[in-house]
mmCIF file of C-alpha atoms and ligand atoms in Angstrom:
data_model
loop_
_atom_site.group_PDB
_atom_site.id
_atom_site.type_symbol
_atom_site.label_atom_id
_atom_site.label_comp_id
_atom_site.label_asym_id
_atom_site.label_seq_id
_atom_site.Cartn_x
_atom_site.Cartn_y
_atom_site.Cartn_z
ATOM 1 C CA MET K 1 -0.215 -0.253 0.088
ATOM 2 C CA ASN K 2 1.008 3.782 -1.006
ATOM 3 C CA ALA K 3 1.502 5.254 2.041
ATOM 4 C CA LEU K 4 1.038 9.324 2.766
ATOM 5 C CA ILE K 5 4.891 9.680 3.766
ATOM 6 C CA ASP K 6 6.541 7.415 1.520
ATOM 7 C CA TYR K 7 6.556 10.004 -1.130
ATOM 8 C CA THR K 8 7.030 13.917 -2.628
ATOM 9 C CA ILE K 9 5.700 15.904 -4.509
ATOM 10 C CA ASP K 10 8.007 19.209 -5.672
ATOM 11 C CA ARG K 11 7.703 21.939 -8.324
ATOM 12 C CA LEU K 12 8.836 21.228 -11.772
ATOM 13 C CA SER K 13 8.275 24.784 -13.078
ATOM 14 C CA PRO K 14 6.976 28.472 -11.403
ATOM 15 C CA HIS K 15 3.752 27.992 -13.136
ATOM 16 C CA THR K 16 2.774 24.270 -13.933
ATOM 17 C CA GLY K 17 3.926 20.682 -13.301
ATOM 18 C CA ALA K 18 4.955 18.737 -10.559
ATOM 19 C CA GLU K 19 6.803 15.753 -10.272
ATOM 20 C CA VAL K 20 5.726 12.922 -7.693
ATOM 21 C CA ARG K 21 8.109 10.257 -6.294
ATOM 22 C CA GLY K 22 8.460 7.349 -3.984
ATOM 23 C CA ILE K 23 5.285 5.728 -5.378
ATOM 24 C CA ASP K 24 4.511 2.836 -6.821
ATOM 25 C CA LEU K 25 1.194 2.751 -8.678
ATOM 26 C CA ARG K 26 0.852 -0.934 -8.968
ATOM 27 C CA GLU K 27 -0.259 -1.007 -6.012
ATOM 28 C CA PRO K 28 -2.919 -0.196 -4.507
ATOM 29 C CA VAL K 29 -3.493 4.460 -3.048
ATOM 30 C CA ASP K 30 -5.196 4.918 -0.457
ATOM 31 C CA THR K 31 -7.769 7.783 -0.438
ATOM 32 C CA ALA K 32 -5.558 10.286 1.322
ATOM 33 C CA THR K 33 -2.943 9.771 -0.912
ATOM 34 C CA ARG K 34 -5.741 9.367 -3.967
ATOM 35 C CA LYS K 35 -6.866 12.730 -3.015
ATOM 36 C CA ARG K 36 -3.097 14.738 -2.603
ATOM 37 C CA LEU K 37 -2.703 12.999 -5.727
ATOM 38 C CA ASN K 38 -5.450 14.540 -7.847
ATOM 39 C CA ASP K 39 -4.950 17.757 -5.980
ATOM 40 C CA ALA K 40 -1.479 18.449 -6.549
ATOM 41 C CA PHE K 41 -2.809 17.694 -10.671
ATOM 42 C CA ILE K 42 -5.590 20.502 -10.152
ATOM 43 C CA GLU K 43 -2.873 22.596 -8.552
ATOM 44 C CA HIS K 44 -0.337 22.086 -11.121
ATOM 45 C CA SER K 45 -1.854 20.972 -14.266
ATOM 46 C CA VAL K 46 1.430 18.305 -15.168
ATOM 47 C CA LEU K 47 1.570 15.425 -13.150
ATOM 48 C CA VAL K 48 5.422 14.009 -13.389
ATOM 49 C CA VAL K 49 4.995 10.123 -11.582
ATOM 50 C CA ARG K 50 8.568 9.022 -12.293
ATOM 51 C CA ASP K 51 9.856 5.163 -11.803
ATOM 52 C CA GLN K 52 6.425 4.066 -13.006
ATOM 53 C CA LYS K 53 6.618 0.240 -15.208
ATOM 54 C CA LEU K 54 2.836 -0.187 -15.172
ATOM 55 C CA SER K 55 1.773 -2.513 -18.271
ATOM 56 C CA PRO K 56 -1.268 -1.979 -19.943
ATOM 57 C CA ALA K 57 -4.187 -2.885 -17.895
ATOM 58 C CA GLU K 58 -1.619 -1.126 -14.611
ATOM 59 C CA LEU K 59 -2.069 2.356 -16.090
ATOM 60 C CA LEU K 60 -6.081 1.868 -17.329
ATOM 61 C CA ALA K 61 -5.921 1.160 -13.267
ATOM 62 C CA ALA K 62 -3.542 3.716 -12.325
ATOM 63 C CA VAL K 63 -5.699 6.869 -13.798
ATOM 64 C CA ARG K 64 -8.879 5.033 -12.638
ATOM 65 C CA LEU K 65 -7.340 7.077 -9.598
ATOM 66 C CA PHE K 66 -7.768 10.339 -11.448
ATOM 67 C CA GLY K 67 -11.163 9.651 -13.772
ATOM 68 C CA GLU K 68 -12.983 8.271 -15.964
ATOM 69 C CA VAL K 69 -11.862 6.840 -18.721
ATOM 70 C CA PHE K 70 -12.106 8.659 -22.207
ATOM 71 C CA PRO K 71 -12.651 7.146 -25.339
ATOM 72 C CA GLN K 72 -10.069 8.557 -28.130
ATOM 73 C CA HIS K 73 -11.222 9.106 -31.255
ATOM 74 C CA ASN K 74 -8.790 7.651 -33.817
ATOM 75 C CA THR K 75 -9.639 3.833 -33.053
ATOM 76 C CA LYS K 76 -6.198 2.646 -36.375
ATOM 77 C CA PHE K 77 -3.915 3.665 -33.043
ATOM 78 C CA ALA K 78 -5.202 0.728 -30.231
ATOM 79 C CA LEU K 79 -3.589 -1.258 -28.119
ATOM 80 C CA PRO K 80 -5.206 -4.662 -28.950
ATOM 81 C CA GLU K 81 -5.179 -5.858 -26.047
ATOM 82 C CA CYS K 82 -6.804 -3.082 -24.691
ATOM 83 C CA PRO K 83 -8.810 -0.762 -26.824
ATOM 84 C CA LEU K 84 -9.105 2.826 -23.863
ATOM 85 C CA ILE K 85 -5.327 2.436 -24.091
ATOM 86 C CA HIS K 86 -3.661 3.893 -28.042
ATOM 87 C CA TYR K 87 0.067 4.249 -28.614
ATOM 88 C CA ILE K 88 2.181 7.481 -29.624
ATOM 89 C CA SER K 89 5.091 6.132 -31.790
ATOM 90 C CA ASN K 90 7.041 7.847 -34.301
ATOM 91 C CA GLN K 91 6.426 4.499 -36.861
ATOM 92 C CA ASP K 92 3.599 5.331 -38.287
ATOM 93 C CA LYS K 93 2.681 6.438 -42.209
ATOM 94 C CA TYR K 94 1.482 9.226 -44.138
ATOM 95 C CA PRO K 95 -0.499 7.307 -47.456
ATOM 96 C CA ASP K 96 2.556 9.097 -48.772
ATOM 97 C CA GLY K 97 4.937 7.441 -46.751
ATOM 98 C CA THR K 98 6.607 10.485 -44.955
ATOM 99 C CA ARG K 99 6.848 10.286 -41.237
ATOM 100 C CA TYR K 100 2.913 10.957 -38.650
ATOM 101 C CA ILE K 101 4.418 12.831 -35.489
ATOM 102 C CA PRO K 102 1.810 12.862 -33.939
ATOM 103 C CA GLY K 103 1.046 15.876 -31.826
ATOM 104 C CA GLY K 104 3.819 17.929 -33.607
ATOM 105 C CA GLY K 105 2.041 21.049 -33.366
ATOM 106 C CA TYR K 106 0.781 23.194 -30.789
ATOM 107 C CA HIS K 107 -2.726 21.535 -29.609
ATOM 108 C CA THR K 108 -5.522 20.502 -26.647
ATOM 109 C CA ASP K 109 -6.639 17.093 -26.901
ATOM 110 C CA HIS K 110 -9.808 15.962 -28.550
ATOM 111 C CA SER K 111 -11.223 19.675 -28.246
ATOM 112 C CA ASN K 112 -13.622 18.190 -31.165
ATOM 113 C CA ALA K 113 -15.455 17.039 -29.101
ATOM 114 C CA GLU K 114 -18.398 17.834 -27.555
ATOM 115 C CA ARG K 115 -17.066 16.988 -23.438
ATOM 116 C CA PRO K 116 -13.068 16.571 -24.610
ATOM 117 C CA PRO K 117 -11.634 14.721 -21.923
ATOM 118 C CA LYS K 118 -10.166 16.717 -18.821
ATOM 119 C CA ALA K 119 -6.814 14.554 -19.119
ATOM 120 C CA THR K 120 -3.606 12.608 -21.341
ATOM 121 C CA VAL K 121 -1.439 10.429 -19.352
ATOM 122 C CA LEU K 122 1.111 9.073 -21.143
ATOM 123 C CA HIS K 123 3.626 6.578 -20.181
ATOM 124 C CA ALA K 124 6.917 6.323 -21.681
ATOM 125 C CA VAL K 125 7.883 2.665 -23.434
ATOM 126 C CA GLN K 126 10.329 3.813 -25.513
ATOM 127 C CA LEU K 127 12.536 6.642 -25.377
ATOM 128 C CA PRO K 128 15.182 8.199 -28.174
ATOM 129 C CA ASP K 129 18.504 8.986 -26.104
ATOM 130 C CA GLN K 130 17.825 12.814 -26.800
ATOM 131 C CA GLY K 131 14.791 14.712 -27.130
ATOM 132 C CA GLY K 132 10.884 14.446 -27.938
ATOM 133 C CA ASP K 133 10.311 16.768 -25.177
ATOM 134 C CA ASN K 134 6.937 17.082 -24.595
ATOM 135 C CA GLN K 135 6.306 21.505 -24.529
ATOM 136 C CA TYR K 136 3.289 22.344 -22.288
ATOM 137 C CA PHE K 137 1.689 25.649 -22.489
ATOM 138 C CA ASN K 138 -0.220 27.544 -19.415
ATOM 139 C CA LEU K 139 -3.142 28.978 -20.838
ATOM 140 C CA GLN K 140 -4.616 30.271 -17.540
ATOM 141 C CA ALA K 141 -1.366 32.204 -17.239
ATOM 142 C CA ALA K 142 -1.861 33.382 -20.810
ATOM 143 C CA TYR K 143 -5.206 34.721 -20.047
ATOM 144 C CA ASP K 144 -3.845 36.628 -17.167
ATOM 145 C CA ASP K 145 -1.693 38.532 -18.971
ATOM 146 C CA LEU K 146 -4.241 39.738 -21.639
ATOM 147 C CA SER K 147 -4.805 43.411 -21.560
ATOM 148 C CA PRO K 148 -8.406 44.574 -20.155
ATOM 149 C CA LYS K 149 -9.325 45.323 -23.590
ATOM 150 C CA MET K 150 -7.947 42.093 -25.168
ATOM 151 C CA LYS K 151 -10.195 40.565 -22.922
ATOM 152 C CA ALA K 152 -13.227 42.716 -22.557
ATOM 153 C CA ARG K 153 -13.020 41.834 -26.769
ATOM 154 C CA ILE K 154 -12.463 38.115 -26.932
ATOM 155 C CA GLU K 155 -15.511 37.523 -23.300
ATOM 156 C CA GLY K 156 -17.869 35.522 -24.345
ATOM 157 C CA ALA K 157 -16.186 34.278 -27.733
ATOM 158 C CA ARG K 158 -16.910 30.840 -28.676
ATOM 159 C CA ALA K 159 -14.701 29.552 -30.940
ATOM 160 C CA ILE K 160 -15.883 26.408 -34.341
ATOM 161 C CA HIS K 161 -13.478 22.892 -33.309
ATOM 162 C CA VAL K 162 -14.006 19.676 -35.846
ATOM 163 C CA TYR K 163 -11.800 16.737 -36.426
ATOM 164 C CA GLN K 164 -9.487 18.317 -38.509
ATOM 165 C CA SER K 165 -9.618 21.902 -39.267
ATOM 166 C CA ARG K 166 -9.225 23.716 -43.108
ATOM 167 C CA TYR K 167 -6.925 25.169 -41.995
ATOM 168 C CA SER K 168 -4.251 23.902 -40.205
ATOM 169 C CA GLU K 169 -0.715 23.446 -40.594
ATOM 170 C CA ARG K 170 -1.006 19.679 -39.552
ATOM 171 C CA LYS K 171 -2.507 16.455 -41.458
ATOM 172 C CA LEU K 172 -3.523 14.196 -38.736
ATOM 173 C CA LEU K 173 -4.605 10.670 -40.358
ATOM 174 C CA ALA K 174 -8.410 10.019 -41.740
ATOM 175 C CA LEU K 175 -9.801 8.746 -38.863
ATOM 176 C CA PRO K 176 -12.017 5.459 -39.968
ATOM 177 C CA ASP K 177 -15.325 5.034 -41.288
ATOM 178 C CA THR K 178 -16.456 3.729 -38.359
ATOM 179 C CA ALA K 179 -15.254 6.753 -35.541
ATOM 180 C CA LYS K 180 -18.292 8.696 -34.219
ATOM 181 C CA VAL K 181 -17.398 12.403 -33.691
ATOM 182 C CA PRO K 182 -19.752 15.595 -34.447
ATOM 183 C CA ASP K 183 -18.834 18.044 -37.511
ATOM 184 C CA SER K 184 -17.594 20.368 -35.284
ATOM 185 C CA VAL K 185 -19.658 22.177 -31.837
ATOM 186 C CA ALA K 186 -18.277 24.785 -30.311
ATOM 187 C CA HIS K 187 -16.634 25.969 -27.512
ATOM 188 C CA PRO K 188 -15.589 29.447 -25.402
ATOM 189 C CA LEU K 189 -12.024 31.184 -26.605
ATOM 190 C CA VAL K 190 -12.508 31.674 -22.564
ATOM 191 C CA ARG K 191 -13.594 28.413 -21.077
ATOM 192 C CA THR K 192 -13.150 28.755 -16.701
ATOM 193 C CA HIS K 193 -11.487 25.622 -15.461
ATOM 194 C CA PRO K 194 -14.010 23.871 -13.293
ATOM 195 C CA GLU K 195 -12.331 22.300 -10.611
ATOM 196 C CA ASN K 196 -9.610 25.240 -9.872
ATOM 197 C CA GLY K 197 -12.081 28.143 -10.819
ATOM 198 C CA ARG K 198 -9.385 30.008 -13.469
ATOM 199 C CA LYS K 199 -9.899 31.333 -16.228
ATOM 200 C CA GLY K 200 -7.813 30.248 -19.378
ATOM 201 C CA LEU K 201 -7.764 30.583 -23.509
ATOM 202 C CA TYR K 202 -9.105 27.542 -24.656
ATOM 203 C CA LEU K 203 -7.356 27.187 -28.214
ATOM 204 C CA ASN K 204 -5.965 24.696 -30.832
ATOM 205 C CA PRO K 205 -5.061 25.857 -33.712
ATOM 206 C CA ILE K 206 -5.871 22.029 -34.956
ATOM 207 C CA ARG K 207 -9.438 22.200 -34.915
ATOM 208 C CA THR K 208 -9.731 25.276 -34.398
ATOM 209 C CA GLU K 209 -11.055 27.199 -38.307
ATOM 210 C CA GLY K 210 -13.069 30.162 -36.422
ATOM 211 C CA ILE K 211 -15.690 32.379 -34.051
ATOM 212 C CA VAL K 212 -18.872 31.987 -34.215
ATOM 213 C CA GLY K 213 -20.409 34.878 -36.249
ATOM 214 C CA MET K 214 -16.675 36.410 -36.758
ATOM 215 C CA ASP K 215 -15.915 36.553 -40.700
ATOM 216 C CA ASP K 216 -12.542 34.447 -40.964
ATOM 217 C CA ALA K 217 -10.958 38.179 -42.256
ATOM 218 C CA GLU K 218 -11.115 39.086 -37.962
ATOM 219 C CA GLY K 219 -11.892 35.817 -36.448
ATOM 220 C CA LEU K 220 -8.920 33.766 -37.588
ATOM 221 C CA PRO K 221 -6.294 37.023 -37.137
ATOM 222 C CA LEU K 222 -7.613 37.593 -33.423
ATOM 223 C CA LEU K 223 -6.838 33.181 -32.591
ATOM 224 C CA ASP K 224 -3.507 33.813 -34.257
ATOM 225 C CA GLU K 225 -2.771 36.493 -32.064
ATOM 226 C CA LEU K 226 -4.084 34.930 -29.068
ATOM 227 C CA LEU K 227 -1.793 32.000 -29.868
ATOM 228 C CA THR K 228 1.102 34.404 -30.167
ATOM 229 C CA HIS K 229 1.234 35.203 -26.684
ATOM 230 C CA ALA K 230 0.432 31.728 -25.391
ATOM 231 C CA VAL K 231 3.197 30.228 -26.864
ATOM 232 C CA GLN K 232 5.754 32.364 -25.277
ATOM 233 C CA ARG K 233 7.886 30.788 -22.923
ATOM 234 C CA GLN K 234 7.746 32.333 -20.005
ATOM 235 C CA TYR K 235 4.269 30.243 -20.259
ATOM 236 C CA ARG K 236 6.100 26.843 -20.442
ATOM 237 C CA TYR K 237 7.170 23.837 -19.034
ATOM 238 C CA ARG K 238 9.235 22.150 -21.234
ATOM 239 C CA HIS K 239 9.166 18.312 -20.379
ATOM 240 C CA ARG K 240 12.750 16.374 -20.614
ATOM 241 C CA TRP K 241 11.501 12.142 -20.882
ATOM 242 C CA ARG K 242 13.166 9.774 -18.610
ATOM 243 C CA PRO K 243 12.570 6.156 -18.997
ATOM 244 C CA GLY K 244 10.068 5.314 -16.264
ATOM 245 C CA ASP K 245 7.594 8.746 -16.619
ATOM 246 C CA LEU K 246 3.866 9.054 -16.776
ATOM 247 C CA VAL K 247 2.738 12.051 -16.804
ATOM 248 C CA MET K 248 -1.020 13.467 -16.984
ATOM 249 C CA TRP K 249 -1.629 16.871 -18.253
ATOM 250 C CA ASP K 250 -4.838 18.566 -18.169
ATOM 251 C CA ASN K 251 -5.791 19.577 -21.323
ATOM 252 C CA ARG K 252 -8.146 22.232 -20.064
ATOM 253 C CA CYS K 253 -5.547 25.068 -19.392
ATOM 254 C CA LEU K 254 -2.873 24.436 -21.346
ATOM 255 C CA LEU K 255 -1.243 23.946 -25.053
ATOM 256 C CA HIS K 256 1.038 21.534 -25.359
ATOM 257 C CA LYS K 257 3.274 19.630 -28.258
ATOM 258 C CA ALA K 258 5.639 17.487 -29.071
ATOM 259 C CA THR K 259 8.356 17.854 -30.408
ATOM 260 C CA ALA K 260 10.497 16.099 -33.497
ATOM 261 C CA ASP K 261 14.013 17.038 -32.739
ATOM 262 C CA TYR K 262 15.674 13.673 -32.090
ATOM 263 C CA ASP K 263 16.740 10.645 -34.412
ATOM 264 C CA MET K 264 14.027 9.671 -35.494
ATOM 265 C CA SER K 265 15.786 6.014 -36.892
ATOM 266 C CA GLN K 266 15.079 5.684 -33.302
ATOM 267 C CA MET K 267 11.684 4.146 -31.241
ATOM 268 C CA ARG K 268 9.689 6.556 -29.816
ATOM 269 C CA TYR K 269 6.531 4.704 -27.522
ATOM 270 C CA LEU K 270 3.945 5.766 -25.271
ATOM 271 C CA TYR K 271 1.123 5.190 -23.643
ATOM 272 C CA ARG K 272 -2.068 6.905 -24.705
ATOM 273 C CA VAL K 273 -4.750 6.838 -22.223
ATOM 274 C CA MET K 274 -7.792 9.668 -21.735
ATOM 275 C CA LEU K 275 -9.903 10.636 -18.959
ATOM 276 C CA GLN K 276 -13.336 11.963 -19.602
ATOM 277 C CA GLY K 277 -13.609 16.129 -19.097
ATOM 278 C CA ASP K 278 -17.112 18.508 -18.127
ATOM 279 C CA VAL K 279 -18.551 20.167 -21.207
ATOM 280 C CA PRO K 280 -16.944 23.889 -22.073
ATOM 281 C CA ALA K 281 -17.938 26.319 -19.760
HETATM 282 FE FE1 FE2 H 1 -1.945 15.408 -28.211
#
């Protein structure tokens, strides 16, 4: 049994990320520990649990400490032995034979769902010798720093999210015919976190096609301006992967991207699972 005294939680940057050491998620977790981990997740937005070695079934049990599992959209990546868990790999190809790097541009996961996943969890199975960091950008801190004029301008605005924005520079792999995703959904451009109450931008350049009630000539530059602001260095926590890392992040208040800066002949392979969220408000 994991007990409170056995582990530590330490901040990884001034605004985003905390590292948990001394816990084994294959073991049962008591109520106090579960609460402390959930509280740390809400406070720090990225939780890095070091030194895990979880099978898919053990990973699924571990993430249920934090919520209900969200069915991911592209079942092409589902593990046959545990379909709620997908894999992230640098070994897949587009139909034209070029390499597909999942998560290669700024985004938040599955925002085209009516109730997008509150969290995504990755567990490192195989990592390149160096590189392949995940970068996270804190959209609550970015919102706080907007001018009063910009805050007033975007208050109440809703952005249109689709599976694949026609404006996205990064192309996703096509969904299988059986996938069930909405044609489009509108989510607030500024959302209030249901658990910590903070306001943050809700952006996703891969899936966003515009702002409701604004023509593209106005809406697209506005989205670009907000994105340029949000991905500044001061809002970033850059996660350098170590073997055994389990990383869980809060999709409700972060943008993230994977960094394709490593030797692609080396395998980068992680398990991915998501947790159900609320309708953004
Ligand atoms: Fe992602």
